[in-house]
Amino acid sequence: MMGEERVARRQIGRKGSMARTWLMMSSEGQRQMVEAGRQSIMRRTGLTARDLRNLDPMLSYPSTIVGRDKAMVLNLEQIKAIITAHEVLLLNSRDPSVIPFVDELHARILNHHCTAPTTDHPQEGQNGKDRSEIKRDSSNNVKILPFEFVVLESCLEAVISSLENEANILELEAFPALDKLTSKISTLNLERVRHIKSRLVALTSRVQRVRDQLENLLDDDGDMAELYLTDKLAQQQFEIFSAASSINNNGDDMTANQVLQQDIVDRTHPEISLEPVEDLIDGEDYENVGGEISGTQAATVYSGVPNVQELEMLLGAYFVQIGATLNKLSALAEYVEDTEDYINITLDDKQNRILQAGVQIGTASVIVNFFVVVTGIFGMNIHIDLFEAKANSAFLETVFGCTATCIILYFLAMFWYKKRRIL
């Protein structure tokens, strides 16, 4: 970090509006903390209040990547940003989960700024590595990604990598817990698996939202064309140059270049001031630099409707990656469901065994009650011949006969249960 840190807080915008702290990072790699209200951001980026509500941390909105006339609104997981053709505004840059992304984004922006082509052939970076932002088209011509696509790619990579890491960690925790539950069903193991399943459902929902957003973008070429902010700016500049040339040809005192430069400044430099809270790069005030473009360059860049093939390839790669993560989570969810089915089958089997034991015990109790009746008869205070001493043999025969009868009836009952498939 170069320069001295400065602290100058000021409420900006309409009175009563809440100012939020934003990290503003230019296409040249300069970054600083600013405080700005909603109205200030709306005037600077051309967004509406509805667009800004997508970034409100107090509200719950689905994943969003939407392009507007001069800016792109991005809300993916922990990353909430407004991207223009020459700068990016991050809302929650001080979040611990966002700080590594901020550093990575800053490095990429600096690398992208240094790769501005001055010759027909790309050069290597300071470390001798090929510039990742330099692409070649089908004609082997050098092509550098626009600034907004560099930021978009960094955001997608950070979000999808974070989700993939969470999926891998969850997978490492889930399989041992499920195997342990399968071997031993206990309250502790059940509670552990329940917690893992809750995390799995929440993570799957987050991954699904990101995947759905990418799928919606890929399905609509119009939405992808709205994300070409640099091309739209070049189109505007081309129209301005054409109008200025027409005025110049009609003998107007103002030259075409003056008209062009004045209107470009009006379009790219809104008349608001965002006072810095902390200058993270140097001690100078941040200034948006609008790129100048000649009429010949504008005519070359502008082609009516942007070719979305470049963005489609970029989004397609991350769509495949997030799809692989979703498939991994789906496979883990199926494994959890299979384990639940196995546990339910095991519990049902134990319950059936308990019911069978209850039937057997109940049948034995009913049969023994017949013997109890005989015992009750002998216990009555009445005179019968079996009580005579000479009838001891008959008494024993009665007792053993009743016992044998109960045993036979029990086995007959069990055989009937088996035959009727009750047991």
mmCIF file of N, CA and C in Angstrom, residues 9-84:
data_model
loop_
_atom_site.group_PDB
_atom_site.id
_atom_site.type_symbol
_atom_site.label_atom_id
_atom_site.label_comp_id
_atom_site.label_asym_id
_atom_site.label_seq_id
_atom_site.Cartn_x
_atom_site.Cartn_y
_atom_site.Cartn_z
ATOM 1 N N ARG A 9 -14.610 11.296 6.560
ATOM 2 C CA ARG A 9 -15.963 10.745 6.430
ATOM 3 C C ARG A 9 -16.948 11.880 6.175
ATOM 4 N N ARG A 10 -17.815 11.650 5.230
ATOM 5 C CA ARG A 10 -18.827 12.664 4.909
ATOM 6 C C ARG A 10 -20.072 11.987 4.379
ATOM 7 N N GLN A 11 -21.206 12.387 4.873
ATOM 8 C CA GLN A 11 -22.485 11.871 4.376
ATOM 9 C C GLN A 11 -22.783 12.503 3.031
ATOM 10 N N ILE A 12 -23.063 11.607 2.032
ATOM 11 C CA ILE A 12 -23.285 12.081 0.674
ATOM 12 C C ILE A 12 -24.679 11.682 0.237
ATOM 13 N N GLY A 13 -25.279 12.487 -0.557
ATOM 14 C CA GLY A 13 -26.587 12.139 -1.098
ATOM 15 C C GLY A 13 -27.686 12.915 -0.420
ATOM 16 N N ARG A 14 -28.884 12.487 -0.617
ATOM 17 C CA ARG A 14 -30.057 13.167 -0.088
ATOM 18 C C ARG A 14 -30.114 13.037 1.425
ATOM 19 N N LYS A 15 -30.589 14.043 2.069
ATOM 20 C CA LYS A 15 -30.669 14.027 3.519
ATOM 21 C C LYS A 15 -31.588 12.913 3.977
ATOM 22 N N GLY A 16 -31.149 12.129 4.967
ATOM 23 C CA GLY A 16 -31.926 11.024 5.496
ATOM 24 C C GLY A 16 -31.573 9.707 4.859
ATOM 25 N N SER A 17 -30.838 9.722 3.743
ATOM 26 C CA SER A 17 -30.451 8.465 3.118
ATOM 27 C C SER A 17 -29.228 7.909 3.815
ATOM 28 N N MET A 18 -29.156 6.597 3.947
ATOM 29 C CA MET A 18 -28.073 5.948 4.643
ATOM 30 C C MET A 18 -26.877 5.792 3.713
ATOM 31 N N ALA A 19 -25.719 6.249 4.140
ATOM 32 C CA ALA A 19 -24.501 6.089 3.363
ATOM 33 C C ALA A 19 -23.843 4.778 3.733
ATOM 34 N N ARG A 20 -23.319 4.093 2.755
ATOM 35 C CA ARG A 20 -22.626 2.827 2.968
ATOM 36 C C ARG A 20 -21.181 2.974 2.517
ATOM 37 N N THR A 21 -20.351 2.120 3.073
ATOM 38 C CA THR A 21 -18.936 2.135 2.727
ATOM 39 C C THR A 21 -18.693 1.204 1.556
ATOM 40 N N TRP A 22 -18.068 1.732 0.521
ATOM 41 C CA TRP A 22 -17.772 0.973 -0.686
ATOM 42 C C TRP A 22 -16.268 0.979 -0.915
ATOM 43 N N LEU A 23 -15.767 -0.119 -1.470
ATOM 44 C CA LEU A 23 -14.393 -0.165 -1.956
ATOM 45 C C LEU A 23 -14.433 0.093 -3.455
ATOM 46 N N MET A 24 -13.843 1.210 -3.879
ATOM 47 C CA MET A 24 -13.845 1.585 -5.285
ATOM 48 C C MET A 24 -12.483 1.253 -5.885
ATOM 49 N N MET A 25 -12.487 0.429 -6.911
ATOM 50 C CA MET A 25 -11.257 -0.021 -7.546
ATOM 51 C C MET A 25 -11.341 0.320 -9.030
ATOM 52 N N SER A 26 -10.371 1.091 -9.520
ATOM 53 C CA SER A 26 -10.391 1.534 -10.905
ATOM 54 C C SER A 26 -9.750 0.492 -11.802
ATOM 55 N N SER A 27 -9.890 0.701 -13.094
ATOM 56 C CA SER A 27 -9.300 -0.223 -14.064
ATOM 57 C C SER A 27 -7.791 -0.137 -14.086
ATOM 58 N N GLU A 28 -7.225 0.905 -13.470
ATOM 59 C CA GLU A 28 -5.776 1.037 -13.381
ATOM 60 C C GLU A 28 -5.208 0.396 -12.125
ATOM 61 N N GLY A 29 -6.073 -0.137 -11.262
ATOM 62 C CA GLY A 29 -5.617 -0.788 -10.045
ATOM 63 C C GLY A 29 -5.665 0.090 -8.821
ATOM 64 N N GLN A 30 -6.063 1.355 -8.948
ATOM 65 C CA GLN A 30 -6.191 2.228 -7.790
ATOM 66 C C GLN A 30 -7.440 1.851 -7.002
ATOM 67 N N ARG A 31 -7.324 1.850 -5.699
ATOM 68 C CA ARG A 31 -8.469 1.498 -4.860
ATOM 69 C C ARG A 31 -8.512 2.378 -3.626
ATOM 70 N N GLN A 32 -9.696 2.639 -3.163
ATOM 71 C CA GLN A 32 -9.890 3.457 -1.970
ATOM 72 C C GLN A 32 -11.281 3.194 -1.402
ATOM 73 N N MET A 33 -11.421 3.461 -0.113
ATOM 74 C CA MET A 33 -12.691 3.320 0.574
ATOM 75 C C MET A 33 -13.443 4.640 0.505
ATOM 76 N N VAL A 34 -14.712 4.584 0.115
ATOM 77 C CA VAL A 34 -15.538 5.784 0.019
ATOM 78 C C VAL A 34 -16.868 5.512 0.700
ATOM 79 N N GLU A 35 -17.498 6.580 1.140
ATOM 80 C CA GLU A 35 -18.850 6.501 1.684
ATOM 81 C C GLU A 35 -19.789 7.219 0.726
ATOM 82 N N ALA A 36 -20.839 6.546 0.353
ATOM 83 C CA ALA A 36 -21.774 7.133 -0.606
ATOM 84 C C ALA A 36 -23.182 6.648 -0.303
ATOM 85 N N GLY A 37 -24.137 7.532 -0.468
ATOM 86 C CA GLY A 37 -25.530 7.181 -0.307
ATOM 87 C C GLY A 37 -26.097 6.550 -1.570
ATOM 88 N N ARG A 38 -27.323 6.126 -1.468
ATOM 89 C CA ARG A 38 -27.955 5.449 -2.598
ATOM 90 C C ARG A 38 -28.082 6.369 -3.798
ATOM 91 N N GLN A 39 -28.476 7.610 -3.574
ATOM 92 C CA GLN A 39 -28.658 8.537 -4.688
ATOM 93 C C GLN A 39 -27.349 8.811 -5.407
ATOM 94 N N SER A 40 -26.273 8.903 -4.663
ATOM 95 C CA SER A 40 -24.967 9.138 -5.287
ATOM 96 C C SER A 40 -24.568 7.976 -6.179
ATOM 97 N N ILE A 41 -24.774 6.759 -5.694
ATOM 98 C CA ILE A 41 -24.429 5.582 -6.495
ATOM 99 C C ILE A 41 -25.322 5.497 -7.728
ATOM 100 N N MET A 42 -26.585 5.846 -7.564
ATOM 101 C CA MET A 42 -27.508 5.803 -8.706
ATOM 102 C C MET A 42 -27.084 6.796 -9.779
ATOM 103 N N ARG A 43 -26.676 8.013 -9.380
ATOM 104 C CA ARG A 43 -26.246 9.001 -10.365
ATOM 105 C C ARG A 43 -24.932 8.589 -11.019
ATOM 106 N N ARG A 44 -24.071 7.943 -10.270
ATOM 107 C CA ARG A 44 -22.756 7.584 -10.802
ATOM 108 C C ARG A 44 -22.839 6.411 -11.773
ATOM 109 N N THR A 45 -23.672 5.450 -11.474
ATOM 110 C CA THR A 45 -23.704 4.212 -12.266
ATOM 111 C C THR A 45 -24.915 4.111 -13.191
ATOM 112 N N GLY A 46 -25.888 4.981 -13.025
ATOM 113 C CA GLY A 46 -27.078 4.899 -13.855
ATOM 114 C C GLY A 46 -28.031 3.795 -13.448
ATOM 115 N N LEU A 47 -27.848 3.213 -12.264
ATOM 116 C CA LEU A 47 -28.716 2.145 -11.792
ATOM 117 C C LEU A 47 -29.964 2.724 -11.143
ATOM 118 N N THR A 48 -30.967 1.882 -10.973
ATOM 119 C CA THR A 48 -32.201 2.277 -10.303
ATOM 120 C C THR A 48 -32.182 1.794 -8.856
ATOM 121 N N ALA A 49 -33.120 2.279 -8.078
ATOM 122 C CA ALA A 49 -33.209 1.849 -6.683
ATOM 123 C C ALA A 49 -33.519 0.359 -6.591
ATOM 124 N N ARG A 50 -34.269 -0.146 -7.544
ATOM 125 C CA ARG A 50 -34.574 -1.584 -7.551
ATOM 126 C C ARG A 50 -33.310 -2.405 -7.755
ATOM 127 N N ASP A 51 -32.416 -1.928 -8.615
ATOM 128 C CA ASP A 51 -31.155 -2.640 -8.818
ATOM 129 C C ASP A 51 -30.308 -2.646 -7.551
ATOM 130 N N LEU A 52 -30.275 -1.525 -6.849
ATOM 131 C CA LEU A 52 -29.467 -1.441 -5.633
ATOM 132 C C LEU A 52 -30.040 -2.299 -4.516
ATOM 133 N N ARG A 53 -31.349 -2.527 -4.531
ATOM 134 C CA ARG A 53 -31.927 -3.385 -3.501
ATOM 135 C C ARG A 53 -31.416 -4.816 -3.613
ATOM 136 N N ASN A 54 -30.975 -5.215 -4.802
ATOM 137 C CA ASN A 54 -30.400 -6.552 -4.949
ATOM 138 C C ASN A 54 -29.121 -6.714 -4.142
ATOM 139 N N LEU A 55 -28.469 -5.586 -3.809
ATOM 140 C CA LEU A 55 -27.218 -5.628 -3.055
ATOM 141 C C LEU A 55 -27.410 -5.330 -1.578
ATOM 142 N N ASP A 56 -28.641 -5.059 -1.164
ATOM 143 C CA ASP A 56 -28.887 -4.710 0.236
ATOM 144 C C ASP A 56 -28.644 -5.925 1.126
ATOM 145 N N PRO A 57 -27.671 -5.865 2.060
ATOM 146 C CA PRO A 57 -27.398 -7.026 2.923
ATOM 147 C C PRO A 57 -28.523 -7.328 3.897
ATOM 148 N N MET A 58 -29.429 -6.355 4.119
ATOM 149 C CA MET A 58 -30.533 -6.571 5.040
ATOM 150 C C MET A 58 -31.685 -7.325 4.389
ATOM 151 N N LEU A 59 -31.663 -7.441 3.063
ATOM 152 C CA LEU A 59 -32.712 -8.131 2.340
ATOM 153 C C LEU A 59 -32.175 -9.419 1.746
ATOM 154 N N SER A 60 -33.060 -10.357 1.533
ATOM 155 C CA SER A 60 -32.672 -11.656 0.974
ATOM 156 C C SER A 60 -33.092 -11.705 -0.488
ATOM 157 N N TYR A 61 -32.098 -11.646 -1.363
ATOM 158 C CA TYR A 61 -32.351 -11.716 -2.794
ATOM 159 C C TYR A 61 -31.569 -12.883 -3.388
ATOM 160 N N PRO A 62 -32.095 -13.504 -4.434
ATOM 161 C CA PRO A 62 -31.359 -14.610 -5.063
ATOM 162 C C PRO A 62 -30.112 -14.108 -5.773
ATOM 163 N N SER A 63 -29.301 -15.049 -6.239
ATOM 164 C CA SER A 63 -28.098 -14.685 -6.984
ATOM 165 C C SER A 63 -28.483 -13.876 -8.211
ATOM 166 N N THR A 64 -27.711 -12.813 -8.459
ATOM 167 C CA THR A 64 -28.063 -11.878 -9.520
ATOM 168 C C THR A 64 -26.830 -11.492 -10.312
ATOM 169 N N ILE A 65 -26.922 -11.580 -11.639
ATOM 170 C CA ILE A 65 -25.950 -10.991 -12.556
ATOM 171 C C ILE A 65 -26.766 -10.332 -13.654
ATOM 172 N N VAL A 66 -26.881 -9.027 -13.592
ATOM 173 C CA VAL A 66 -27.756 -8.322 -14.533
ATOM 174 C C VAL A 66 -27.017 -7.108 -15.066
ATOM 175 N N GLY A 67 -27.148 -6.872 -16.352
ATOM 176 C CA GLY A 67 -26.500 -5.738 -16.988
ATOM 177 C C GLY A 67 -27.472 -4.606 -17.237
ATOM 178 N N ARG A 68 -26.990 -3.406 -17.029
ATOM 179 C CA ARG A 68 -27.766 -2.204 -17.316
ATOM 180 C C ARG A 68 -27.015 -1.354 -18.349
ATOM 181 N N ASP A 69 -27.458 -0.139 -18.557
ATOM 182 C CA ASP A 69 -26.888 0.691 -19.614
ATOM 183 C C ASP A 69 -25.409 0.986 -19.366
ATOM 184 N N LYS A 70 -25.054 1.318 -18.133
ATOM 185 C CA LYS A 70 -23.680 1.728 -17.833
ATOM 186 C C LYS A 70 -23.010 0.874 -16.777
ATOM 187 N N ALA A 71 -23.714 -0.091 -16.198
ATOM 188 C CA ALA A 71 -23.136 -0.858 -15.094
ATOM 189 C C ALA A 71 -23.729 -2.254 -15.065
ATOM 190 N N MET A 72 -23.061 -3.108 -14.309
ATOM 191 C CA MET A 72 -23.491 -4.485 -14.094
ATOM 192 C C MET A 72 -23.660 -4.696 -12.588
ATOM 193 N N VAL A 73 -24.791 -5.262 -12.196
ATOM 194 C CA VAL A 73 -25.060 -5.561 -10.795
ATOM 195 C C VAL A 73 -24.783 -7.044 -10.559
ATOM 196 N N LEU A 74 -23.944 -7.327 -9.583
ATOM 197 C CA LEU A 74 -23.536 -8.705 -9.300
ATOM 198 C C LEU A 74 -23.748 -8.996 -7.820
ATOM 199 N N ASN A 75 -24.533 -10.013 -7.538
ATOM 200 C CA ASN A 75 -24.790 -10.462 -6.165
ATOM 201 C C ASN A 75 -24.658 -11.979 -6.140
ATOM 202 N N LEU A 76 -23.500 -12.466 -5.780
ATOM 203 C CA LEU A 76 -23.222 -13.897 -5.705
ATOM 204 C C LEU A 76 -22.641 -14.221 -4.339
ATOM 205 N N GLU A 77 -23.416 -14.937 -3.540
ATOM 206 C CA GLU A 77 -22.940 -15.330 -2.218
ATOM 207 C C GLU A 77 -22.490 -14.107 -1.434
ATOM 208 N N GLN A 78 -21.213 -14.109 -1.002
ATOM 209 C CA GLN A 78 -20.718 -13.020 -0.177
ATOM 210 C C GLN A 78 -20.254 -11.815 -0.989
ATOM 211 N N ILE A 79 -20.183 -11.941 -2.318
ATOM 212 C CA ILE A 79 -19.673 -10.863 -3.167
ATOM 213 C C ILE A 79 -20.847 -10.044 -3.694
ATOM 214 N N LYS A 80 -20.829 -8.744 -3.367
ATOM 215 C CA LYS A 80 -21.856 -7.817 -3.837
ATOM 216 C C LYS A 80 -21.125 -6.640 -4.462
ATOM 217 N N ALA A 81 -21.305 -6.464 -5.774
ATOM 218 C CA ALA A 81 -20.504 -5.480 -6.491
ATOM 219 C C ALA A 81 -21.317 -4.815 -7.584
ATOM 220 N N ILE A 82 -20.860 -3.607 -7.936
ATOM 221 C CA ILE A 82 -21.338 -2.878 -9.107
ATOM 222 C C ILE A 82 -20.139 -2.697 -10.023
ATOM 223 N N ILE A 83 -20.263 -3.174 -11.249
ATOM 224 C CA ILE A 83 -19.154 -3.163 -12.188
ATOM 225 C C ILE A 83 -19.511 -2.248 -13.345
ATOM 226 N N THR A 84 -18.594 -1.340 -13.668
ATOM 227 C CA THR A 84 -18.744 -0.493 -14.849
ATOM 228 C C THR A 84 -17.598 -0.802 -15.806
#
